[in-house]
Backbone as XML, in Angstrom:
<?xml version="1.0"?>
<chain id="A" units="angstrom">
  <residue number="1" name="MET">
    <atom name="N" x="-27.589" y="28.093" z="12.343"/>
    <atom name="CA" x="-27.791" y="26.373" z="11.237"/>
    <atom name="C" x="-28.208" y="25.170" z="12.276"/>
  </residue>
  <residue number="2" name="ARG">
    <atom name="N" x="-28.764" y="24.033" z="11.170"/>
    <atom name="CA" x="-29.695" y="23.134" z="12.235"/>
    <atom name="C" x="-28.380" y="22.250" z="12.409"/>
  </residue>
  <residue number="3" name="THR">
    <atom name="N" x="-28.828" y="21.275" z="13.410"/>
    <atom name="CA" x="-27.127" y="21.060" z="13.176"/>
    <atom name="C" x="-27.252" y="19.226" z="12.149"/>
  </residue>
  <residue number="4" name="GLY">
    <atom name="N" x="-28.419" y="18.763" z="11.807"/>
    <atom name="CA" x="-28.492" y="17.778" z="10.811"/>
    <atom name="C" x="-27.497" y="18.830" z="9.335"/>
  </residue>
  <residue number="5" name="ILE">
    <atom name="N" x="-28.278" y="20.296" z="9.003"/>
    <atom name="CA" x="-27.039" y="20.123" z="8.028"/>
    <atom name="C" x="-26.151" y="20.863" z="7.451"/>
  </residue>
  <residue number="6" name="TYR">
    <atom name="N" x="-25.802" y="21.276" z="9.099"/>
    <atom name="CA" x="-23.943" y="21.123" z="9.119"/>
    <atom name="C" x="-23.680" y="19.911" z="9.715"/>
  </residue>
  <residue number="7" name="LEU">
    <atom name="N" x="-24.291" y="18.210" z="10.168"/>
    <atom name="CA" x="-24.140" y="17.010" z="9.789"/>
    <atom name="C" x="-23.046" y="16.956" z="8.139"/>
  </residue>
  <residue number="8" name="ALA">
    <atom name="N" x="-24.607" y="16.918" z="6.904"/>
    <atom name="CA" x="-24.564" y="16.907" z="6.477"/>
    <atom name="C" x="-23.208" y="17.155" z="5.143"/>
  </residue>
  <residue number="9" name="VAL">
    <atom name="N" x="-22.623" y="18.546" z="5.792"/>
    <atom name="CA" x="-21.643" y="19.792" z="4.698"/>
    <atom name="C" x="-20.779" y="19.453" z="5.202"/>
  </residue>
  <residue number="10" name="THR">
    <atom name="N" x="-20.838" y="18.967" z="6.699"/>
    <atom name="CA" x="-19.452" y="18.159" z="6.870"/>
    <atom name="C" x="-18.964" y="17.588" z="6.404"/>
  </residue>
  <residue number="11" name="ALA">
    <atom name="N" x="-19.776" y="16.272" z="6.271"/>
    <atom name="CA" x="-19.883" y="15.096" z="6.515"/>
    <atom name="C" x="-19.205" y="14.993" z="4.452"/>
  </residue>
  <residue number="12" name="LYS">
    <atom name="N" x="-20.232" y="15.514" z="3.710"/>
    <atom name="CA" x="-19.937" y="15.846" z="2.315"/>
    <atom name="C" x="-18.464" y="16.179" z="1.896"/>
  </residue>
  <residue number="13" name="ARG">
    <atom name="N" x="-17.784" y="17.221" z="2.579"/>
    <atom name="CA" x="-16.316" y="18.176" z="2.164"/>
    <atom name="C" x="-15.226" y="16.769" z="2.988"/>
  </residue>
  <residue number="14" name="ASN">
    <atom name="N" x="-15.958" y="15.724" z="3.846"/>
    <atom name="CA" x="-14.852" y="15.140" z="4.305"/>
    <atom name="C" x="-15.339" y="14.731" z="4.737"/>
  </residue>
  <residue number="15" name="ARG">
    <atom name="N" x="-15.048" y="13.169" z="3.812"/>
    <atom name="CA" x="-15.787" y="11.639" z="3.248"/>
    <atom name="C" x="-14.857" y="10.683" z="4.269"/>
  </residue>
  <residue number="16" name="ARG">
    <atom name="N" x="-13.614" y="11.034" z="4.554"/>
    <atom name="CA" x="-12.748" y="10.450" z="5.862"/>
    <atom name="C" x="-13.366" y="10.427" z="7.205"/>
  </residue>
  <residue number="17" name="SER">
    <atom name="N" x="-14.172" y="11.898" z="7.530"/>
    <atom name="CA" x="-13.737" y="11.223" z="8.669"/>
    <atom name="C" x="-15.158" y="10.880" z="9.783"/>
  </residue>
  <residue number="18" name="THR">
    <atom name="N" x="-15.379" y="10.892" z="10.883"/>
    <atom name="CA" x="-15.650" y="9.832" z="11.339"/>
    <atom name="C" x="-16.722" y="9.794" z="12.517"/>
  </residue>
  <residue number="19" name="ALA">
    <atom name="N" x="-17.797" y="9.488" z="12.959"/>
    <atom name="CA" x="-19.033" y="10.068" z="13.556"/>
    <atom name="C" x="-17.971" y="10.556" z="14.965"/>
  </residue>
  <residue number="20" name="SER">
    <atom name="N" x="-17.278" y="10.094" z="15.579"/>
    <atom name="CA" x="-16.790" y="11.293" z="16.022"/>
    <atom name="C" x="-15.818" y="12.236" z="15.676"/>
  </residue>
  <residue number="21" name="ASP">
    <atom name="N" x="-15.332" y="12.639" z="14.440"/>
    <atom name="CA" x="-14.669" y="13.930" z="14.344"/>
    <atom name="C" x="-15.800" y="14.685" z="14.705"/>
  </residue>
  <residue number="22" name="LEU">
    <atom name="N" x="-17.042" y="14.192" z="14.055"/>
    <atom name="CA" x="-18.372" y="14.587" z="13.455"/>
    <atom name="C" x="-18.610" y="14.918" z="14.517"/>
  </residue>
  <residue number="23" name="SER">
    <atom name="N" x="-18.918" y="14.580" z="15.345"/>
    <atom name="CA" x="-18.999" y="15.277" z="16.455"/>
    <atom name="C" x="-18.131" y="16.044" z="17.050"/>
  </residue>
  <residue number="24" name="ARG">
    <atom name="N" x="-16.524" y="15.887" z="17.238"/>
    <atom name="CA" x="-15.844" y="17.273" z="17.625"/>
    <atom name="C" x="-16.174" y="18.018" z="16.858"/>
  </residue>
  <residue number="25" name="GLN">
    <atom name="N" x="-16.614" y="18.055" z="16.169"/>
    <atom name="CA" x="-16.310" y="19.167" z="15.069"/>
    <atom name="C" x="-17.680" y="20.183" z="15.477"/>
  </residue>
  <residue number="26" name="LEU">
    <atom name="N" x="-18.921" y="19.646" z="15.613"/>
    <atom name="CA" x="-20.393" y="20.238" z="16.093"/>
    <atom name="C" x="-19.912" y="20.491" z="16.888"/>
  </residue>
  <residue number="27" name="SER">
    <atom name="N" x="-19.864" y="19.945" z="18.328"/>
    <atom name="CA" x="-19.944" y="20.642" z="19.131"/>
    <atom name="C" x="-18.684" y="22.038" z="19.032"/>
  </residue>
  <residue number="28" name="SER">
    <atom name="N" x="-17.099" y="22.354" z="18.024"/>
    <atom name="CA" x="-16.618" y="23.292" z="18.764"/>
    <atom name="C" x="-17.200" y="24.478" z="17.730"/>
  </residue>
  <residue number="29" name="ALA">
    <atom name="N" x="-17.929" y="23.808" z="16.207"/>
    <atom name="CA" x="-18.310" y="25.135" z="16.143"/>
    <atom name="C" x="-19.153" y="25.494" z="16.590"/>
  </residue>
  <residue number="30" name="THR">
    <atom name="N" x="-19.989" y="25.123" z="17.004"/>
    <atom name="CA" x="-21.706" y="25.334" z="17.799"/>
    <atom name="C" x="-21.706" y="24.911" z="19.343"/>
  </residue>
  <residue number="31" name="GLY">
    <atom name="N" x="-21.514" y="24.836" z="19.504"/>
    <atom name="CA" x="-21.319" y="24.890" z="21.178"/>
    <atom name="C" x="-22.252" y="23.169" z="21.144"/>
  </residue>
  <residue number="32" name="THR">
    <atom name="N" x="-22.662" y="22.277" z="20.530"/>
    <atom name="CA" x="-23.581" y="21.965" z="21.128"/>
    <atom name="C" x="-23.210" y="20.763" z="20.907"/>
  </residue>
  <residue number="33" name="THR">
    <atom name="N" x="-22.798" y="19.635" z="22.253"/>
    <atom name="CA" x="-23.128" y="18.341" z="21.400"/>
    <atom name="C" x="-24.240" y="17.238" z="22.147"/>
  </residue>
  <residue number="34" name="VAL">
    <atom name="N" x="-23.371" y="16.299" z="21.087"/>
    <atom name="CA" x="-24.163" y="15.634" z="20.708"/>
    <atom name="C" x="-23.233" y="14.028" z="20.598"/>
  </residue>
  <residue number="35" name="SER">
    <atom name="N" x="-24.211" y="13.361" z="21.047"/>
    <atom name="CA" x="-23.282" y="11.852" z="20.797"/>
    <atom name="C" x="-22.700" y="11.281" z="19.614"/>
  </residue>
  <residue number="36" name="ARG">
    <atom name="N" x="-21.395" y="10.357" z="19.426"/>
    <atom name="CA" x="-20.975" y="9.962" z="18.432"/>
    <atom name="C" x="-22.337" y="8.750" z="17.735"/>
  </residue>
  <residue number="37" name="GLN">
    <atom name="N" x="-23.281" y="8.212" z="18.771"/>
    <atom name="CA" x="-24.271" y="7.670" z="17.933"/>
    <atom name="C" x="-25.402" y="8.368" z="17.025"/>
  </residue>
  <residue number="38" name="THR">
    <atom name="N" x="-25.508" y="9.491" z="17.865"/>
    <atom name="CA" x="-26.179" y="10.389" z="17.574"/>
    <atom name="C" x="-26.525" y="10.645" z="16.316"/>
  </residue>
  <residue number="39" name="VAL">
    <atom name="N" x="-24.312" y="11.117" z="15.696"/>
    <atom name="CA" x="-23.749" y="11.196" z="14.292"/>
    <atom name="C" x="-24.489" y="10.238" z="13.870"/>
  </residue>
  <residue number="40" name="TYR">
    <atom name="N" x="-24.187" y="9.248" z="14.323"/>
    <atom name="CA" x="-23.858" y="7.670" z="12.808"/>
    <atom name="C" x="-25.717" y="7.128" z="12.606"/>
  </residue>
  <residue number="41" name="ARG">
    <atom name="N" x="-26.381" y="7.796" z="13.382"/>
    <atom name="CA" x="-28.059" y="7.550" z="13.199"/>
    <atom name="C" x="-28.185" y="9.137" z="12.486"/>
  </residue>
  <residue number="42" name="ARG">
    <atom name="N" x="-28.100" y="10.014" z="12.053"/>
    <atom name="CA" x="-28.154" y="11.460" z="11.894"/>
    <atom name="C" x="-27.640" y="11.012" z="9.650"/>
  </residue>
  <residue number="43" name="SER">
    <atom name="N" x="-26.888" y="10.333" z="9.922"/>
    <atom name="CA" x="-26.094" y="10.418" z="9.253"/>
    <atom name="C" x="-26.611" y="9.604" z="7.777"/>
  </residue>
  <residue number="44" name="GLY">
    <atom name="N" x="-26.900" y="8.359" z="9.464"/>
    <atom name="CA" x="-28.152" y="7.828" z="8.191"/>
    <atom name="C" x="-29.484" y="7.765" z="7.306"/>
  </residue>
  <residue number="45" name="HIS">
    <atom name="N" x="-29.696" y="8.505" z="7.839"/>
    <atom name="CA" x="-30.899" y="9.240" z="7.531"/>
    <atom name="C" x="-31.002" y="9.536" z="6.650"/>
  </residue>
  <residue number="46" name="ILE">
    <atom name="N" x="-29.481" y="10.393" z="6.548"/>
    <atom name="CA" x="-28.491" y="11.184" z="4.907"/>
    <atom name="C" x="-28.543" y="10.408" z="3.935"/>
  </residue>
  <residue number="47" name="ARG">
    <atom name="N" x="-28.894" y="9.472" z="4.130"/>
    <atom name="CA" x="-27.828" y="8.514" z="3.702"/>
    <atom name="C" x="-26.333" y="8.687" z="3.037"/>
  </residue>
  <residue number="48" name="LEU">
    <atom name="N" x="-25.689" y="8.643" z="4.370"/>
    <atom name="CA" x="-23.976" y="8.583" z="4.650"/>
    <atom name="C" x="-24.026" y="7.485" z="5.616"/>
  </residue>
  <residue number="49" name="TYR">
    <atom name="N" x="-23.320" y="6.188" z="4.895"/>
    <atom name="CA" x="-23.198" y="5.688" z="5.344"/>
    <atom name="C" x="-21.801" y="4.834" z="6.209"/>
  </residue>
  <residue number="50" name="ALA">
    <atom name="N" x="-20.956" y="4.241" z="6.741"/>
    <atom name="CA" x="-20.331" y="4.689" z="7.592"/>
    <atom name="C" x="-18.741" y="3.686" z="7.506"/>
  </residue>
  <residue number="51" name="ARG">
    <atom name="N" x="-18.247" y="4.556" z="6.778"/>
    <atom name="CA" x="-16.893" y="4.311" z="5.891"/>
    <atom name="C" x="-15.649" y="4.696" z="6.750"/>
  </residue>
  <residue number="52" name="ARG">
    <atom name="N" x="-15.294" y="3.190" z="6.264"/>
    <atom name="CA" x="-13.438" y="2.632" z="7.752"/>
    <atom name="C" x="-12.518" y="3.782" z="6.649"/>
  </residue>
  <residue number="53" name="PRO">
    <atom name="N" x="-12.262" y="4.568" z="7.276"/>
    <atom name="CA" x="-10.953" y="5.528" z="7.325"/>
    <atom name="C" x="-9.804" y="4.972" z="6.722"/>
  </residue>
  <residue number="54" name="VAL">
    <atom name="N" x="-9.471" y="3.653" z="6.370"/>
    <atom name="CA" x="-8.543" y="3.223" z="5.650"/>
    <atom name="C" x="-7.814" y="4.161" z="4.896"/>
  </residue>
  <residue number="55" name="ARG">
    <atom name="N" x="-6.124" y="3.746" z="4.914"/>
    <atom name="CA" x="-5.867" y="4.667" z="3.849"/>
    <atom name="C" x="-5.272" y="3.468" z="3.263"/>
  </residue>
  <residue number="56" name="CYS">
    <atom name="N" x="-4.746" y="4.174" z="1.047"/>
    <atom name="CA" x="-4.666" y="2.874" z="0.456"/>
    <atom name="C" x="-3.236" y="2.841" z="0.301"/>
  </residue>
  <residue number="57" name="VAL">
    <atom name="N" x="-2.553" y="1.729" z="-0.234"/>
    <atom name="CA" x="-1.111" y="1.503" z="-0.481"/>
    <atom name="C" x="-0.595" y="3.173" z="-1.781"/>
  </residue>
  <residue number="58" name="PRO">
    <atom name="N" x="-0.068" y="3.999" z="-1.289"/>
    <atom name="CA" x="0.457" y="4.486" z="-2.625"/>
    <atom name="C" x="1.280" y="4.334" z="-4.040"/>
  </residue>
  <residue number="59" name="LEU">
    <atom name="N" x="0.854" y="4.549" z="-4.672"/>
    <atom name="CA" x="2.135" y="3.540" z="-6.424"/>
    <atom name="C" x="2.877" y="4.766" z="-5.945"/>
  </residue>
  <residue number="60" name="THR">
    <atom name="N" x="3.971" y="3.411" z="-6.365"/>
    <atom name="CA" x="5.050" y="3.834" z="-7.168"/>
    <atom name="C" x="5.278" y="4.486" z="-7.909"/>
  </residue>
  <residue number="61" name="ALA">
    <atom name="N" x="5.800" y="5.197" z="-8.181"/>
    <atom name="CA" x="6.605" y="6.088" z="-9.655"/>
    <atom name="C" x="6.490" y="4.818" z="-10.732"/>
  </residue>
  <residue number="62" name="THR">
    <atom name="N" x="7.200" y="4.152" z="-11.148"/>
    <atom name="CA" x="7.353" y="2.812" z="-11.894"/>
    <atom name="C" x="5.857" y="2.783" z="-11.938"/>
  </residue>
  <residue number="63" name="HIS">
    <atom name="N" x="4.767" y="2.402" z="-10.904"/>
    <atom name="CA" x="3.944" y="1.739" z="-10.539"/>
    <atom name="C" x="3.022" y="2.829" z="-11.635"/>
  </residue>
  <residue number="64" name="CYS">
    <atom name="N" x="3.084" y="4.339" z="-11.400"/>
    <atom name="CA" x="2.962" y="5.263" z="-12.328"/>
    <atom name="C" x="2.769" y="5.555" z="-13.260"/>
  </residue>
  <residue number="65" name="ARG">
    <atom name="N" x="4.007" y="5.079" z="-13.439"/>
    <atom name="CA" x="4.867" y="5.060" z="-15.126"/>
    <atom name="C" x="4.301" y="3.592" z="-16.582"/>
  </residue>
  <residue number="66" name="LEU">
    <atom name="N" x="4.031" y="3.274" z="-15.191"/>
    <atom name="CA" x="3.472" y="1.491" z="-16.168"/>
    <atom name="C" x="2.270" y="1.768" z="-16.556"/>
  </residue>
  <residue number="67" name="ARG">
    <atom name="N" x="1.047" y="2.216" z="-15.211"/>
    <atom name="CA" x="0.021" y="2.213" z="-15.521"/>
    <atom name="C" x="-0.132" y="3.224" z="-17.366"/>
  </residue>
  <residue number="68" name="LEU">
    <atom name="N" x="0.097" y="4.584" z="-17.082"/>
    <atom name="CA" x="0.303" y="5.379" z="-18.356"/>
    <atom name="C" x="0.805" y="5.061" z="-19.275"/>
  </residue>
  <residue number="69" name="THR">
    <atom name="N" x="1.844" y="4.325" z="-19.820"/>
    <atom name="CA" x="2.168" y="3.836" z="-20.862"/>
    <atom name="C" x="0.901" y="3.477" z="-21.947"/>
  </residue>
  <residue number="70" name="GLY">
    <atom name="N" x="0.641" y="2.043" z="-20.481"/>
    <atom name="CA" x="-0.814" y="0.759" z="-20.619"/>
    <atom name="C" x="-1.067" y="1.502" z="-21.258"/>
  </residue>
  <residue number="71" name="SER">
    <atom name="N" x="-1.773" y="2.813" z="-20.188"/>
    <atom name="CA" x="-3.566" y="3.372" z="-21.387"/>
    <atom name="C" x="-2.905" y="4.043" z="-22.497"/>
  </residue>
  <residue number="72" name="ARG">
    <atom name="N" x="-2.124" y="4.619" z="-22.158"/>
    <atom name="CA" x="-2.115" y="5.433" z="-22.708"/>
    <atom name="C" x="-1.880" y="4.062" z="-24.890"/>
  </residue>
  <residue number="73" name="GLU">
    <atom name="N" x="-1.543" y="3.326" z="-24.266"/>
    <atom name="CA" x="-1.674" y="2.133" z="-25.746"/>
    <atom name="C" x="-3.002" y="1.358" z="-26.100"/>
  </residue>
  <residue number="74" name="HIS">
    <atom name="N" x="-3.701" y="1.470" z="-24.687"/>
    <atom name="CA" x="-4.713" y="1.676" z="-25.226"/>
    <atom name="C" x="-5.824" y="2.572" z="-26.168"/>
  </residue>
  <residue number="75" name="SER">
    <atom name="N" x="-5.457" y="3.671" z="-26.337"/>
    <atom name="CA" x="-6.040" y="4.650" z="-26.256"/>
    <atom name="C" x="-5.349" y="4.642" z="-27.858"/>
  </residue>
  <residue number="76" name="LEU">
    <atom name="N" x="-4.971" y="3.893" z="-28.391"/>
    <atom name="CA" x="-4.768" y="3.855" z="-29.615"/>
    <atom name="C" x="-5.309" y="3.367" z="-30.551"/>
  </residue>
  <residue number="77" name="TRP">
    <atom name="N" x="-6.027" y="2.025" z="-29.673"/>
    <atom name="CA" x="-6.396" y="1.052" z="-29.851"/>
    <atom name="C" x="-7.434" y="1.203" z="-30.884"/>
  </residue>
  <residue number="78" name="THR">
    <atom name="N" x="-7.843" y="0.518" z="-31.666"/>
    <atom name="CA" x="-9.615" y="-0.221" z="-32.528"/>
    <atom name="C" x="-10.097" y="-1.164" z="-32.443"/>
  </residue>
  <residue number="79" name="PRO">
    <atom name="N" x="-11.751" y="-0.100" z="-32.997"/>
    <atom name="CA" x="-12.650" y="-0.873" z="-32.093"/>
    <atom name="C" x="-12.718" y="-3.187" z="-32.128"/>
  </residue>
  <residue number="80" name="GLN">
    <atom name="N" x="-11.315" y="-3.007" z="-33.555"/>
    <atom name="CA" x="-12.004" y="-4.758" z="-34.398"/>
    <atom name="C" x="-10.972" y="-5.164" z="-32.771"/>
  </residue>
  <residue number="81" name="GLN">
    <atom name="N" x="-10.169" y="-4.323" z="-32.109"/>
    <atom name="CA" x="-9.381" y="-5.131" z="-31.320"/>
    <atom name="C" x="-9.163" y="-4.683" z="-30.207"/>
  </residue>
</chain>
């Protein structure tokens, strides 16, 4: 499998992976060493741009319950409302 295709498949499977992570995965899977910069550049060619692996704050049970009741009320609205 070509390295570009492998990078594309791996990056799309795990959208949170960084260029360094992808470089390490590629070298362990195929034995081919590719720098982080090369991974970054090649992923740009296939329109997978850099994303910061940021975690969002998880919703509490109260938040989830309030959102669910709000969406249920909204689903019963008429077009005039």
